[in-house]
Structure formats: C-alpha cells, structure tokens
Amino acid sequence: MQFNKVAILGAGLLGSSLALAMKRHRLAKNIMLWTRRSEIIAQLHSQHIGNSATTDIQEAVTEAQLVIFSTPIGVMPTLAKTSLPYLTPDTLVTDVGSVKTTVVEALEKIFDSHALFIGSHPMAGSDKTGFEHATEILFDNAACFVTPTQNTSPAAQQKITELWTTLGCRIKILPPDHHDQLVAAISHLPHLVASLLVNTVTSHHTADALQWVGGGFRDGTRVALGSPPMWNEILNQNRNAVLKAIQDFRHHLDQTENLLQQNQSIEKSLEEAAKARKQIMRK
C-alpha cells in the first residue's frame, strides 16, 4: 500500500505522529500537513514531520488520495465543507476523532457521493499534546476502531483497515454507536473519574496533599493532564453514552459503599477487578 499524496489536517500530536509513522512505513510519496498556525510550519519542516505543510486547505487536499482529519471533532464538519470542492469521488477520507456517532453522521452527509468516507479512531493519544511530542511509534500495538455504516464503501473499509494495520494497530470493527458506548466506558469515564479524584483531594484535604501521593495515585490520574477544552468537547459530544457509563459506575460505587457501611468484605470485588485487569494487553 502506497499513496502518491496524503493530506493530514491537523498537526498536533496525532496528526504529526501519523505523518512520522507513514514516512516510517513508506505509505506515501508526499505527506502534506495542514495547520491553522502558520508560525509552526518552519518547525514542522525542521523536525521533518511530513514532506510539506500549509495553512491553505486547497493546497493541502488537492490531488490527495487520502485525507485524514486530525483536528478537534467540533472543527471537522466546517473543515470538511471547506475541503469538499477539491476532492474527487475516489478520494479516501477518514478521521481520528474519539467520538464517532456525531462525527460520522455529519461527515457522511457532507461527503456523500463526493468522496469515500469512513470513520476511525486509533486509541493512541497521550496526556501530552502538540507536534513537539510526536513519535513514529505512537500507533505500535495500539487499538484502532474502524466504524463503517450501511453507507460505507467496502473498498474504503478495506483500505482504511489495511492502513491502520500497516501502522501497527490492532483493529476492531464497530458501528459508530457501539464504538461510543464502549469508548465511554474504557476511555471517557476513566478521564472523568481521574479528574474528579484529583478535585476530591484538592477540595477536601490540605493544599499540599498532592505533594505526598504515591505511584498509584500518579498512575491512576495521569489522564487528568489531558487538554481540558478537548476533553470538555469529547464528553459533551458523547454525552448520552458517558451518562450511561456514569450510571454503571455509580451502581458499583453504591454497592461498595453499602458493603463498607455494613462492615462486610469487598475482597471478592477486588479479586474480580485484579483478575480482569491482568487481561489488558501491554502496549
């Protein structure tokens, strides 16, 4: 698999890491990054992230065989409409957004017969942001969801699946709504809980309490370092699935609280969690 030209819209951690990973695997002759920030173009060039960079969407996507949206999810529909005149019906388009139902619905409607769109979501983020932290190995052994609908071209699904597989990802095919339910539980809720745990400590304990935490607290709350504007958007875009995940979590929390109030053992619950946690594949 090799493309003559790939346009990556968004030069943050994921977009820049994608450019590096695609160069590493020789997946494109020309990788062009689009960024709204003209001041970082020279830095992208100096770090050899992609072959070129631009703030001009027409320059970025014209003649691209593959276009990847790697911007905040709220920006994608507007950017899609802007890029539409410069695409062809054979242009393959995907995104890396962590919410799929709203994104796929919007982008499918925009691209319709004008391009071959299919949603995808590599679970390869970090608490760090920006092209400065980009790495060519970000996608090695990462989980990646591909989210076709009844409107998806089988050829597009095959090509996008092959793309992420070549980049080192483990693939799971899911409808957009099933993706959002699963990711609400395994990604969005953990971020919210980590943030609330930090807030609980800072609100109810002394000002220097966080200076005395151990590795367990640091590991369990690392994701709370993520970009607040980005996570606010994600949690609101996936609101219904996140609310269901919160209800499920509250159920287990209430059960644990009741057992402790009754001076009963919670060892069984702890054992089940430890056993299940061991099943997680190491990246």
mmCIF file of C-alpha atoms in Angstrom:
data_model
loop_
_atom_site.group_PDB
_atom_site.id
_atom_site.type_symbol
_atom_site.label_atom_id
_atom_site.label_comp_id
_atom_site.label_asym_id
_atom_site.label_seq_id
_atom_site.Cartn_x
_atom_site.Cartn_y
_atom_site.Cartn_z
ATOM 1 C CA MET A 1 0.000 0.000 0.000
ATOM 2 C CA GLN A 2 1.338 3.402 -1.007
ATOM 3 C CA PHE A 3 -0.390 6.690 -1.757
ATOM 4 C CA ASN A 4 1.006 9.356 -4.049
ATOM 5 C CA LYS A 5 -0.228 12.106 -1.727
ATOM 6 C CA VAL A 6 -1.724 12.082 1.767
ATOM 7 C CA ALA A 7 -3.175 15.180 3.414
ATOM 8 C CA ILE A 8 -3.266 15.210 7.214
ATOM 9 C CA LEU A 9 -5.479 18.000 8.506
ATOM 10 C CA GLY A 10 -4.179 18.948 11.933
ATOM 11 C CA ALA A 11 -0.567 18.995 13.087
ATOM 12 C CA GLY A 12 -0.992 18.131 16.761
ATOM 13 C CA LEU A 13 0.278 15.004 18.480
ATOM 14 C CA LEU A 14 -1.838 12.549 16.484
ATOM 15 C CA GLY A 15 -1.542 14.254 13.108
ATOM 16 C CA SER A 16 2.216 14.744 13.375
ATOM 17 C CA SER A 17 2.735 11.211 14.709
ATOM 18 C CA LEU A 18 0.692 9.926 11.769
ATOM 19 C CA ALA A 19 2.994 11.758 9.371
ATOM 20 C CA LEU A 20 6.080 10.267 11.032
ATOM 21 C CA ALA A 21 4.581 6.772 11.140
ATOM 22 C CA MET A 22 3.553 6.915 7.490
ATOM 23 C CA LYS A 23 7.056 8.009 6.497
ATOM 24 C CA ARG A 24 8.499 5.170 8.587
ATOM 25 C CA HIS A 25 6.327 2.610 6.773
ATOM 26 C CA ARG A 26 6.736 4.333 3.378
ATOM 27 C CA LEU A 27 2.993 4.641 2.900
ATOM 28 C CA ALA A 28 3.095 7.867 0.888
ATOM 29 C CA LYS A 29 5.364 9.630 -1.561
ATOM 30 C CA ASN A 30 4.121 13.030 -0.386
ATOM 31 C CA ILE A 31 2.688 13.747 3.070
ATOM 32 C CA MET A 32 1.262 17.230 3.451
ATOM 33 C CA LEU A 33 0.185 18.632 6.804
ATOM 34 C CA TRP A 34 -2.455 21.317 7.107
ATOM 35 C CA THR A 35 -2.310 23.581 10.148
ATOM 36 C CA ARG A 36 -4.155 26.765 11.028
ATOM 37 C CA ARG A 37 -0.988 28.040 12.795
ATOM 38 C CA SER A 38 1.401 29.481 10.229
ATOM 39 C CA GLU A 39 4.052 30.042 12.917
ATOM 40 C CA ILE A 40 4.702 26.297 13.346
ATOM 41 C CA ILE A 41 5.270 25.462 9.675
ATOM 42 C CA ALA A 42 9.020 26.099 9.890
ATOM 43 C CA GLN A 43 9.227 23.884 12.981
ATOM 44 C CA LEU A 44 7.363 21.079 11.250
ATOM 45 C CA HIS A 45 9.855 21.305 8.387
ATOM 46 C CA SER A 46 12.869 21.364 10.712
ATOM 47 C CA GLN A 47 11.648 18.225 12.501
ATOM 48 C CA HIS A 48 10.947 16.513 9.152
ATOM 49 C CA ILE A 49 7.294 15.930 10.045
ATOM 50 C CA GLY A 50 5.767 15.217 6.657
ATOM 51 C CA ASN A 51 7.128 16.451 3.358
ATOM 52 C CA SER A 52 5.454 19.852 3.490
ATOM 53 C CA ALA A 53 2.997 21.940 5.481
ATOM 54 C CA THR A 54 0.500 24.656 4.654
ATOM 55 C CA THR A 55 -2.331 26.773 6.047
ATOM 56 C CA ASP A 56 -4.156 26.599 2.709
ATOM 57 C CA ILE A 57 -6.779 23.829 2.706
ATOM 58 C CA GLN A 58 -6.959 23.790 -1.103
ATOM 59 C CA GLU A 59 -3.214 23.256 -1.372
ATOM 60 C CA ALA A 60 -3.360 20.575 1.289
ATOM 61 C CA VAL A 61 -6.066 18.324 -0.149
ATOM 62 C CA THR A 62 -5.879 18.875 -3.909
ATOM 63 C CA GLU A 63 -4.818 15.623 -5.620
ATOM 64 C CA ALA A 64 -4.608 13.824 -2.273
ATOM 65 C CA GLN A 65 -5.624 10.177 -2.486
ATOM 66 C CA LEU A 66 -6.116 10.028 1.270
ATOM 67 C CA VAL A 67 -7.297 12.809 3.597
ATOM 68 C CA ILE A 68 -7.159 12.304 7.380
ATOM 69 C CA PHE A 69 -8.969 14.678 9.735
ATOM 70 C CA SER A 70 -6.896 15.050 12.900
ATOM 71 C CA THR A 71 -8.425 18.206 14.336
ATOM 72 C CA PRO A 72 -10.759 18.681 17.327
ATOM 73 C CA ILE A 73 -14.026 16.937 16.499
ATOM 74 C CA GLY A 74 -16.061 20.149 16.598
ATOM 75 C CA VAL A 75 -13.949 21.622 13.792
ATOM 76 C CA MET A 76 -14.306 18.662 11.425
ATOM 77 C CA PRO A 77 -17.670 19.472 9.747
ATOM 78 C CA THR A 78 -16.645 23.028 8.842
ATOM 79 C CA LEU A 79 -13.260 21.866 7.600
ATOM 80 C CA ALA A 80 -14.923 19.088 5.605
ATOM 81 C CA LYS A 81 -17.182 21.580 3.827
ATOM 82 C CA THR A 82 -14.172 23.774 3.048
ATOM 83 C CA SER A 83 -12.206 20.885 1.571
ATOM 84 C CA LEU A 84 -15.094 19.373 -0.397
ATOM 85 C CA PRO A 85 -14.608 21.277 -3.698
ATOM 86 C CA TYR A 86 -11.047 19.983 -4.017
ATOM 87 C CA LEU A 87 -11.786 16.273 -3.542
ATOM 88 C CA THR A 88 -12.843 13.630 -6.043
ATOM 89 C CA PRO A 89 -15.331 10.756 -5.640
ATOM 90 C CA ASP A 90 -12.327 8.428 -5.318
ATOM 91 C CA THR A 91 -10.641 10.380 -2.508
ATOM 92 C CA LEU A 92 -10.434 8.236 0.628
ATOM 93 C CA VAL A 93 -11.300 10.202 3.781
ATOM 94 C CA THR A 94 -11.138 9.243 7.445
ATOM 95 C CA ASP A 95 -10.787 10.901 10.840
ATOM 96 C CA VAL A 96 -9.202 10.082 14.197
ATOM 97 C CA GLY A 97 -11.897 11.507 16.470
ATOM 98 C CA SER A 98 -12.680 9.736 19.740
ATOM 99 C CA VAL A 99 -16.439 10.225 19.283
ATOM 100 C CA LYS A 100 -17.958 8.587 16.239
ATOM 101 C CA THR A 101 -21.759 8.850 16.099
ATOM 102 C CA THR A 102 -21.970 12.630 15.683
ATOM 103 C CA VAL A 103 -18.784 12.875 13.610
ATOM 104 C CA VAL A 104 -19.665 10.055 11.204
ATOM 105 C CA GLU A 105 -23.225 11.315 10.755
ATOM 106 C CA ALA A 106 -22.008 14.816 9.928
ATOM 107 C CA LEU A 107 -19.125 13.839 7.648
ATOM 108 C CA GLU A 108 -21.066 11.145 5.781
ATOM 109 C CA LYS A 109 -23.707 13.726 4.934
ATOM 110 C CA ILE A 110 -21.112 16.249 3.769
ATOM 111 C CA PHE A 111 -19.024 13.883 1.647
ATOM 112 C CA ASP A 112 -21.906 11.695 0.436
ATOM 113 C CA SER A 113 -21.005 10.873 -3.193
ATOM 114 C CA HIS A 114 -18.178 13.430 -3.279
ATOM 115 C CA ALA A 115 -15.573 11.246 -1.504
ATOM 116 C CA LEU A 116 -15.183 7.842 0.186
ATOM 117 C CA PHE A 117 -15.554 8.479 3.911
ATOM 118 C CA ILE A 118 -15.221 6.039 6.806
ATOM 119 C CA GLY A 119 -14.651 6.868 10.454
ATOM 120 C CA SER A 120 -11.777 5.518 12.507
ATOM 121 C CA HIS A 121 -10.336 6.037 15.975
ATOM 122 C CA PRO A 122 -6.815 4.964 16.970
ATOM 123 C CA MET A 123 -6.558 4.736 20.771
ATOM 124 C CA ALA A 124 -3.092 6.241 20.721
ATOM 125 C CA GLY A 125 -3.318 9.547 22.498
ATOM 126 C CA SER A 126 -1.246 10.865 25.361
ATOM 127 C CA ASP A 127 -1.521 13.355 28.201
ATOM 128 C CA LYS A 128 0.997 15.393 26.186
ATOM 129 C CA THR A 129 -0.144 17.493 23.263
ATOM 130 C CA GLY A 130 1.455 19.174 20.258
ATOM 131 C CA PHE A 131 3.748 18.176 17.419
ATOM 132 C CA GLU A 132 6.730 18.521 19.776
ATOM 133 C CA HIS A 133 5.789 15.178 21.334
ATOM 134 C CA ALA A 134 5.073 13.356 18.072
ATOM 135 C CA THR A 135 6.612 9.915 17.613
ATOM 136 C CA GLU A 136 6.676 7.432 14.754
ATOM 137 C CA ILE A 137 5.874 4.540 17.123
ATOM 138 C CA LEU A 138 2.713 6.049 18.653
ATOM 139 C CA PHE A 139 0.489 3.522 16.854
ATOM 140 C CA ASP A 140 2.538 0.392 17.521
ATOM 141 C CA ASN A 141 0.145 -2.193 19.025
ATOM 142 C CA ALA A 142 -2.477 0.488 19.652
ATOM 143 C CA ALA A 143 -6.151 -0.442 19.443
ATOM 144 C CA CYS A 144 -7.910 1.167 16.497
ATOM 145 C CA PHE A 145 -11.636 1.220 15.851
ATOM 146 C CA VAL A 146 -12.937 1.360 12.296
ATOM 147 C CA THR A 147 -16.583 2.431 12.240
ATOM 148 C CA PRO A 148 -18.405 1.680 8.977
ATOM 149 C CA THR A 149 -22.109 2.246 8.403
ATOM 150 C CA GLN A 150 -24.537 0.844 5.842
ATOM 151 C CA ASN A 151 -23.386 3.657 3.533
ATOM 152 C CA THR A 152 -19.695 2.771 3.713
ATOM 153 C CA SER A 153 -17.908 1.588 0.598
ATOM 154 C CA PRO A 154 -16.440 -1.914 1.163
ATOM 155 C CA ALA A 155 -13.313 -0.769 -0.694
ATOM 156 C CA ALA A 156 -12.914 2.188 1.674
ATOM 157 C CA GLN A 157 -13.272 -0.087 4.698
ATOM 158 C CA GLN A 158 -10.675 -2.472 3.338
ATOM 159 C CA LYS A 159 -8.169 0.292 2.570
ATOM 160 C CA ILE A 160 -8.547 2.056 5.925
ATOM 161 C CA THR A 161 -8.272 -1.249 7.787
ATOM 162 C CA GLU A 162 -5.099 -2.042 5.845
ATOM 163 C CA LEU A 163 -3.729 1.443 6.581
ATOM 164 C CA TRP A 164 -4.091 1.163 10.353
ATOM 165 C CA THR A 165 -2.875 -2.426 10.350
ATOM 166 C CA THR A 166 0.256 -1.390 8.472
ATOM 167 C CA LEU A 167 0.828 1.370 11.035
ATOM 168 C CA GLY A 168 0.881 -1.318 13.746
ATOM 169 C CA CYS A 169 -2.654 -1.116 15.128
ATOM 170 C CA ARG A 170 -4.967 -3.862 16.386
ATOM 171 C CA ILE A 171 -8.280 -3.428 14.553
ATOM 172 C CA LYS A 172 -11.833 -3.627 15.898
ATOM 173 C CA ILE A 173 -14.748 -3.057 13.514
ATOM 174 C CA LEU A 174 -17.756 -1.474 15.249
ATOM 175 C CA PRO A 175 -20.788 0.624 14.255
ATOM 176 C CA PRO A 176 -20.386 4.242 15.423
ATOM 177 C CA ASP A 177 -22.935 3.992 18.256
ATOM 178 C CA HIS A 178 -21.407 0.770 19.625
ATOM 179 C CA HIS A 179 -17.994 2.431 19.484
ATOM 180 C CA ASP A 180 -19.226 5.377 21.513
ATOM 181 C CA GLN A 181 -20.760 3.143 24.183
ATOM 182 C CA LEU A 182 -17.571 1.126 24.552
ATOM 183 C CA VAL A 183 -15.203 4.091 24.493
ATOM 184 C CA ALA A 184 -17.358 5.937 27.030
ATOM 185 C CA ALA A 185 -16.590 3.096 29.459
ATOM 186 C CA ILE A 186 -12.921 2.468 28.667
ATOM 187 C CA SER A 187 -11.710 5.993 27.884
ATOM 188 C CA HIS A 188 -14.138 8.824 28.577
ATOM 189 C CA LEU A 189 -15.323 7.709 32.023
ATOM 190 C CA PRO A 190 -11.742 6.984 33.215
ATOM 191 C CA HIS A 191 -10.712 10.512 32.233
ATOM 192 C CA LEU A 192 -13.670 11.995 34.080
ATOM 193 C CA VAL A 193 -13.067 9.844 37.173
ATOM 194 C CA ALA A 194 -9.353 10.725 37.208
ATOM 195 C CA SER A 195 -10.196 14.433 37.072
ATOM 196 C CA LEU A 196 -12.802 14.118 39.832
ATOM 197 C CA LEU A 197 -10.391 12.158 42.003
ATOM 198 C CA VAL A 198 -7.829 14.946 41.759
ATOM 199 C CA ASN A 199 -10.522 17.508 42.528
ATOM 200 C CA THR A 200 -11.689 15.460 45.541
ATOM 201 C CA VAL A 201 -8.204 15.518 47.030
ATOM 202 C CA THR A 202 -7.632 19.213 46.417
ATOM 203 C CA SER A 203 -11.102 20.169 47.703
ATOM 204 C CA HIS A 204 -11.136 18.142 50.914
ATOM 205 C CA HIS A 205 -7.530 17.955 52.031
ATOM 206 C CA THR A 206 -4.663 20.318 52.728
ATOM 207 C CA ALA A 207 -3.198 22.411 49.939
ATOM 208 C CA ASP A 208 -0.020 20.329 49.728
ATOM 209 C CA ALA A 209 -1.767 16.915 49.721
ATOM 210 C CA LEU A 210 -0.779 16.187 46.119
ATOM 211 C CA GLN A 211 2.910 16.528 47.062
ATOM 212 C CA TRP A 212 2.626 13.300 49.070
ATOM 213 C CA VAL A 213 0.879 10.963 46.646
ATOM 214 C CA GLY A 214 2.399 7.643 45.613
ATOM 215 C CA GLY A 215 2.702 5.865 42.306
ATOM 216 C CA GLY A 216 -0.829 4.500 42.427
ATOM 217 C CA PHE A 217 -2.368 7.968 42.510
ATOM 218 C CA ARG A 218 0.003 9.237 39.814
ATOM 219 C CA ASP A 219 -0.768 6.286 37.506
ATOM 220 C CA GLY A 220 -4.487 6.412 38.160
ATOM 221 C CA THR A 221 -4.813 10.123 37.462
ATOM 222 C CA ARG A 222 -2.294 10.612 34.640
ATOM 223 C CA VAL A 223 -5.036 11.114 32.056
ATOM 224 C CA ALA A 224 -6.349 14.097 34.010
ATOM 225 C CA LEU A 225 -3.446 16.001 32.438
ATOM 226 C CA GLY A 226 -5.222 15.927 29.061
ATOM 227 C CA SER A 227 -6.355 19.128 27.354
ATOM 228 C CA PRO A 228 -9.438 20.446 29.240
ATOM 229 C CA PRO A 229 -11.034 22.105 26.156
ATOM 230 C CA MET A 230 -10.588 18.929 24.108
ATOM 231 C CA TRP A 231 -11.996 16.679 26.823
ATOM 232 C CA ASN A 232 -14.901 19.001 27.522
ATOM 233 C CA GLU A 233 -15.831 18.720 23.849
ATOM 234 C CA ILE A 234 -15.429 14.917 23.812
ATOM 235 C CA LEU A 235 -17.514 14.361 26.946
ATOM 236 C CA ASN A 236 -20.299 16.604 25.670
ATOM 237 C CA GLN A 237 -20.301 15.143 22.156
ATOM 238 C CA ASN A 238 -20.622 11.645 23.658
ATOM 239 C CA ARG A 239 -22.960 12.810 26.402
ATOM 240 C CA ASN A 240 -25.545 10.002 26.346
ATOM 241 C CA ALA A 241 -23.005 7.180 26.385
ATOM 242 C CA VAL A 242 -20.968 8.919 29.089
ATOM 243 C CA LEU A 243 -24.082 9.377 31.241
ATOM 244 C CA LYS A 244 -24.815 5.647 30.921
ATOM 245 C CA ALA A 245 -21.216 4.850 31.915
ATOM 246 C CA ILE A 246 -21.553 7.154 34.933
ATOM 247 C CA GLN A 247 -24.724 5.314 35.985
ATOM 248 C CA ASP A 248 -22.940 1.964 35.731
ATOM 249 C CA PHE A 249 -20.023 3.293 37.755
ATOM 250 C CA ARG A 250 -22.342 4.762 40.383
ATOM 251 C CA HIS A 251 -24.037 1.349 40.731
ATOM 252 C CA HIS A 252 -20.706 -0.312 41.607
ATOM 253 C CA LEU A 253 -19.739 2.591 43.852
ATOM 254 C CA ASP A 254 -23.046 2.338 45.722
ATOM 255 C CA GLN A 255 -22.607 -1.412 46.157
ATOM 256 C CA THR A 256 -19.137 -0.891 47.592
ATOM 257 C CA GLU A 257 -20.344 1.876 49.890
ATOM 258 C CA ASN A 258 -23.144 -0.354 51.218
ATOM 259 C CA LEU A 259 -20.756 -3.210 51.935
ATOM 260 C CA LEU A 260 -18.366 -0.940 53.807
ATOM 261 C CA GLN A 261 -21.225 0.620 55.783
ATOM 262 C CA GLN A 262 -22.312 -2.867 56.828
ATOM 263 C CA ASN A 263 -18.727 -3.786 57.752
ATOM 264 C CA GLN A 264 -18.705 -6.522 55.072
ATOM 265 C CA SER A 265 -15.809 -7.680 52.942
ATOM 266 C CA ILE A 266 -15.212 -6.184 49.473
ATOM 267 C CA GLU A 267 -12.442 -8.696 48.740
ATOM 268 C CA LYS A 268 -14.475 -10.510 46.048
ATOM 269 C CA SER A 269 -14.904 -7.276 44.092
ATOM 270 C CA LEU A 270 -11.199 -6.500 44.428
ATOM 271 C CA GLU A 271 -10.277 -10.026 43.284
ATOM 272 C CA GLU A 272 -12.545 -9.775 40.215
ATOM 273 C CA ALA A 273 -11.003 -6.441 39.283
ATOM 274 C CA ALA A 274 -7.432 -7.698 39.705
ATOM 275 C CA LYS A 275 -8.165 -10.778 37.584
ATOM 276 C CA ALA A 276 -9.786 -8.723 34.832
ATOM 277 C CA ARG A 277 -7.011 -6.098 34.877
ATOM 278 C CA LYS A 278 -4.407 -8.773 34.139
ATOM 279 C CA GLN A 279 -6.120 -9.405 30.801
ATOM 280 C CA ILE A 280 -5.211 -5.983 29.440
ATOM 281 C CA MET A 281 -2.614 -6.286 26.700
ATOM 282 C CA ARG A 282 0.569 -4.373 27.304
ATOM 283 C CA LYS A 283 1.479 -1.895 24.626
#
